[in-house]
Short mmCIF file of C-alpha atoms in Angstrom, two decimals:
data_model
loop_
_atom_site.label_atom_id
_atom_site.label_comp_id
_atom_site.label_asym_id
_atom_site.label_seq_id
_atom_site.Cartn_x
_atom_site.Cartn_y
_atom_site.Cartn_z
CA ASP A 1 206.71 -59.18 141.48
CA VAL A 2 207.16 -61.74 138.41
CA VAL A 3 206.20 -65.29 139.42
CA THR A 4 206.25 -68.42 137.14
CA VAL A 5 203.22 -70.31 135.56
CA LYS A 6 204.00 -73.23 137.47
CA SER A 7 203.81 -71.68 140.76
CA LEU A 8 200.08 -70.25 140.05
CA THR A 9 197.32 -72.06 141.51
CA PRO A 10 194.33 -73.04 138.94
CA TYR A 11 191.75 -70.59 140.56
CA HIS A 12 188.81 -73.65 139.91
CA GLY A 13 190.82 -76.04 141.68
CA ASP A 14 189.63 -79.42 140.68
CA GLY A 15 186.25 -77.94 140.20
CA PRO A 16 184.43 -76.64 136.91
CA ALA A 17 186.34 -74.08 135.16
CA GLY A 18 184.00 -71.38 135.19
CA SER A 19 183.94 -70.77 139.27
CA TRP A 20 186.27 -70.38 142.11
CA CYS A 21 187.53 -73.51 143.94
CA SER A 22 185.18 -73.95 146.63
CA LYS A 23 187.91 -74.87 149.01
CA ARG A 24 189.85 -72.05 148.39
CA ILE A 25 186.71 -69.79 149.02
CA GLN A 26 186.64 -71.27 152.24
CA GLN A 27 189.98 -70.93 153.43
CA TYR A 28 189.79 -67.37 151.77
CA SER A 29 187.07 -67.03 154.36
CA LYS A 30 188.56 -68.39 157.60
CA GLN A 31 191.66 -66.21 156.79
CA LEU A 32 189.42 -62.72 156.67
CA LYS A 33 187.69 -63.89 160.03
CA ARG A 34 190.94 -64.36 161.54
CA THR A 35 192.56 -60.97 159.89
CA LEU A 36 189.60 -58.62 160.19
CA LYS A 37 187.94 -58.14 163.41
CA GLY A 38 184.04 -57.79 163.56
CA ILE A 39 183.20 -59.07 160.14
CA SER A 40 179.96 -60.73 159.66
CA GLU A 41 178.69 -63.56 157.31
CA ILE A 42 177.10 -60.81 155.38
CA ASP A 43 180.44 -59.28 154.44
CA LEU A 44 181.77 -62.71 153.58
CA ILE A 45 178.79 -63.79 151.42
CA THR A 46 179.24 -59.64 149.46
CA GLU A 47 182.82 -60.60 149.64
CA GLU A 48 182.32 -63.97 147.50
CA ALA A 49 179.71 -62.24 145.22
CA PHE A 50 182.36 -59.60 144.72
CA LEU A 51 184.94 -62.26 143.52
CA ASN A 52 182.50 -64.24 141.33
CA LEU A 53 181.70 -60.73 139.70
CA VAL A 54 185.34 -60.31 138.90
CA LEU A 55 185.93 -63.92 137.63
CA LYS A 56 182.85 -63.51 135.23
CA GLN A 57 184.26 -60.45 134.04
CA SER A 58 187.81 -61.66 133.56
CA LEU A 59 186.52 -64.92 131.51
CA LYS A 60 184.55 -62.55 129.52
CA GLU A 61 187.53 -60.42 128.61
CA GLU A 62 189.29 -63.55 127.99
CA GLU A 63 186.64 -64.77 125.35
CA ASN A 64 186.54 -61.34 123.61
CA GLU A 65 190.15 -61.62 123.01
CA ARG A 66 190.16 -64.95 121.84
CA GLU A 67 187.42 -63.67 119.14
CA ARG A 68 189.45 -60.75 118.37
CA SER A 69 192.09 -62.97 117.29
CA LEU A 70 189.90 -64.86 115.34
CA LEU A 71 188.57 -61.95 113.44
CA ASP A 72 191.97 -60.47 112.79
CA LYS A 73 193.18 -63.78 111.12
CA ALA A 74 190.18 -64.17 108.85
CA ALA A 75 190.05 -60.06 107.97
CA PRO A 76 191.10 -59.85 104.09
CA VAL A 77 194.78 -58.99 103.89
CA GLU A 78 194.98 -55.16 103.31
CA SER A 79 197.51 -52.67 101.99
CA VAL A 80 199.48 -50.54 104.36
CA ALA A 81 200.28 -46.94 103.54
CA SER A 82 203.57 -45.72 103.33
CA GLU A 83 205.17 -43.68 105.73
CA LYS A 84 205.02 -40.65 103.54
CA GLU A 85 201.23 -41.13 102.98
CA GLU A 86 200.95 -41.38 106.77
CA GLU A 87 203.07 -38.22 107.26
CA LYS A 88 200.85 -36.34 104.81
CA ALA A 89 197.62 -37.70 105.96
CA GLU A 90 198.57 -36.11 109.40
CA ASN A 91 199.54 -33.13 107.96
CA ASP A 92 196.14 -32.67 105.98
CA SER A 93 194.21 -32.98 108.93
CA SER A 94 192.48 -30.12 110.82
CA SER A 95 192.94 -29.37 114.38
CA ASP A 96 189.02 -30.50 114.96
CA ASP A 97 189.58 -33.90 113.33
CA ASP A 98 189.58 -36.32 116.09
CA ASP A 99 191.29 -39.03 114.15
CA ASP A 100 194.44 -36.56 114.62
CA VAL A 101 193.73 -36.37 118.18
CA ASP A 102 193.96 -40.09 119.03
CA GLY A 103 196.41 -40.98 115.87
CA SER A 104 194.07 -43.49 114.35
CA SER A 105 194.78 -41.84 110.99
CA GLY A 106 197.76 -44.45 110.97
CA GLY A 107 200.39 -42.03 112.28
CA ARG A 108 203.22 -42.97 114.82
CA ARG A 109 201.19 -42.76 117.69
CA SER A 110 198.43 -45.34 116.42
CA ARG A 111 201.12 -47.87 116.01
CA LEU A 112 201.84 -47.41 119.92
CA CYS A 113 198.16 -47.64 120.65
CA ARG A 114 197.33 -51.02 119.75
CA SER A 115 195.43 -52.71 122.71
CA ASN A 116 192.20 -53.57 121.81
CA ASN A 117 191.16 -52.66 125.47
CA VAL A 118 192.55 -49.06 125.32
CA LYS A 119 190.23 -46.63 123.59
CA SER A 120 192.21 -45.28 121.16
CA GLU A 121 190.32 -45.19 117.99
CA PRO A 122 187.44 -42.91 117.63
CA LEU A 123 184.12 -43.92 115.70
CA ARG A 124 182.22 -41.28 113.89
CA VAL A 125 179.00 -40.86 111.75
CA GLY A 126 179.71 -41.21 108.27
CA ASP A 127 182.23 -43.99 108.81
CA VAL A 128 181.97 -47.33 107.34
CA ILE A 129 182.34 -50.33 109.36
CA GLU A 130 183.02 -53.86 108.84
CA TYR A 131 181.56 -56.83 110.89
CA TYR A 132 180.49 -60.20 111.03
CA LYS A 133 176.62 -60.69 111.34
CA PRO A 134 175.56 -61.52 114.67
CA GLN A 135 174.90 -65.37 115.63
CA SER A 136 177.25 -66.12 112.65
CA VAL A 137 180.58 -67.94 112.21
CA ALA A 138 183.76 -65.37 112.12
CA GLY A 139 185.76 -65.69 109.04
CA ASN A 140 182.62 -66.72 107.05
CA PRO A 141 182.63 -64.73 103.88
CA ASP A 142 179.02 -64.88 103.30
CA ALA A 143 178.53 -63.18 106.80
CA LEU A 144 180.63 -60.28 106.29
CA CYS A 145 178.73 -56.93 106.13
CA GLU A 146 179.66 -53.52 105.30
CA ALA A 147 177.29 -50.39 106.62
CA GLU A 148 177.40 -46.56 107.21
CA VAL A 149 177.10 -45.42 110.75
CA LYS A 150 174.27 -43.15 110.73
CA PHE A 151 173.81 -42.28 114.66
CA ILE A 152 175.85 -43.01 117.74
CA ASN A 153 174.67 -42.91 121.31
CA PRO A 154 177.47 -44.54 123.53
CA LYS A 155 174.71 -45.05 126.50
CA GLY A 156 172.02 -46.19 123.92
CA ASP A 157 170.78 -49.55 123.26
CA PRO A 158 171.92 -50.37 120.70
CA ILE A 159 175.00 -48.18 120.51
CA LEU A 160 175.00 -47.74 116.95
CA ILE A 161 172.41 -47.12 114.20
CA THR A 162 173.77 -48.15 110.59
CA SER A 163 172.60 -48.26 107.07
CA ASP A 164 171.61 -51.77 107.76
CA VAL A 165 168.83 -50.95 110.03
CA LEU A 166 167.50 -54.74 110.03
CA THR A 167 170.70 -55.58 111.89
CA ILE A 168 171.34 -54.62 115.39
CA LEU A 169 174.73 -54.65 116.69
CA PRO A 170 175.22 -55.37 120.55
CA SER A 171 177.69 -52.97 122.29
CA ASP A 172 180.08 -55.97 122.54
CA HIS A 173 180.06 -56.77 118.58
CA GLN A 174 183.31 -56.58 116.99
CA VAL A 175 183.49 -54.24 113.96
CA LYS A 176 186.28 -52.86 111.92
CA ARG A 177 186.38 -49.42 110.40
CA VAL A 178 187.39 -49.60 106.55
CA LYS A 179 186.69 -45.78 105.75
CA ARG A 180 186.32 -42.58 107.73
CA MET A 181 184.76 -39.22 107.05
CA HIS A 182 187.33 -36.43 106.90
CA ARG A 183 186.81 -33.01 105.72
CA GLY A 184 183.47 -34.33 103.89
CA LYS A 185 185.21 -37.18 101.89
CA LEU A 186 185.42 -40.75 102.49
CA LEU A 187 188.86 -42.24 102.97
CA ASP A 188 190.34 -45.77 103.19
CA HIS A 189 191.13 -46.81 106.69
CA ASN A 190 193.29 -49.66 107.70
CA GLY A 191 191.40 -50.23 110.66
CA ARG A 192 191.46 -53.57 113.32
CA PHE A 193 188.55 -55.55 114.53
CA ARG A 194 187.73 -54.20 118.12
CA ALA A 195 184.26 -54.26 120.35
CA ILE A 196 182.16 -51.13 119.68
CA ASN A 197 182.12 -50.01 123.40
CA ASN A 198 185.90 -49.76 122.72
CA TYR A 199 185.80 -47.08 120.48
CA VAL A 200 185.84 -43.43 121.58
CA LEU A 201 182.34 -42.69 120.95
CA LYS A 202 180.50 -39.53 121.30
CA LYS A 203 176.68 -38.78 120.80
CA GLU A 204 176.04 -37.43 117.12
CA GLY A 205 174.03 -38.15 113.88
CA ASN A 206 170.38 -38.30 113.60
CA PRO A 207 168.82 -39.89 116.23
CA ASN A 208 165.77 -40.69 113.53
CA ALA A 209 167.86 -42.43 111.03
CA MET A 210 166.59 -45.83 111.63
CA LYS A 211 162.88 -44.49 111.19
CA ASP A 212 164.39 -42.50 108.02
CA ILE A 213 165.74 -45.41 106.45
CA MET A 214 162.83 -47.55 106.83
CA ALA A 215 160.54 -44.80 105.33
CA GLU A 216 162.94 -44.24 102.21
CA THR A 217 162.81 -48.07 101.54
CA THR A 218 159.28 -48.51 101.97
CA ALA A 219 158.91 -45.50 99.70
CA ARG A 220 161.44 -47.30 97.18
CA THR A 221 159.77 -50.63 97.39
CA LYS A 222 156.20 -48.41 96.56
CA ALA A 223 157.59 -47.08 93.63
CA THR A 224 159.08 -50.41 92.37
CA ILE A 225 155.70 -51.99 92.72
CA GLN A 226 154.09 -48.94 91.07
CA ARG A 227 156.07 -49.16 88.17
CA ALA A 228 155.67 -52.76 87.64
CA LYS A 229 151.90 -52.25 87.88
CA ASP A 230 152.01 -49.74 85.44
CA GLU A 231 154.26 -51.45 82.74
CA ILE A 232 151.64 -54.72 83.38
CA ALA A 233 148.83 -52.22 82.63
CA GLY A 234 150.53 -50.85 79.79
CA PHE A 235 151.42 -54.43 78.01
CA TRP A 236 147.59 -55.15 78.16
CA LYS A 237 146.53 -52.05 76.46
#
């Protein structure tokens, strides 16, 4: 059934917007006692706790949707591929390419799967993502970063390890796939911002990527310092 907005009662009543109306909860509890025989106080407390969890998750989804909207507005304008280019990308894709399975290569199916709450776009090792630094303001160009995905563990914390090992991205952080790995080649990708855990993910890549990148960075730093020392020593000879 469809109802009008005016007919809906605010869930918080006259109280704070972040919690259920206490009067409504009491009325609901009394109604449960009348309609359900043998319901106990523990059952009522459990029901209220469940409703609070539902409300908390709903408010979080609303905040994520608001953040996604801000990120999409702040993102630089990108060129859209023509229909012929999209069809060619689909035809060139191999059978084991995940992009073709869910239509994220830009074909007709991807245009049907536009909801951020539906896992329709894959994220794979080798892809390049764009994101704003955690704790920064969305839309701040100085906070906009790019990094290559090195390791993915959907059940891990963090889920992603990228080439920017000094930045840890939470599972609900908004990222956009700007390049995708296809048959060993890195191709431009017209993605959109969505939470990391809203991508289609599978465990892959190098689990020691962070350690290896840190070792490479340390080695380069030591080599740079050594070259500087050698140059200084040669100057004073």
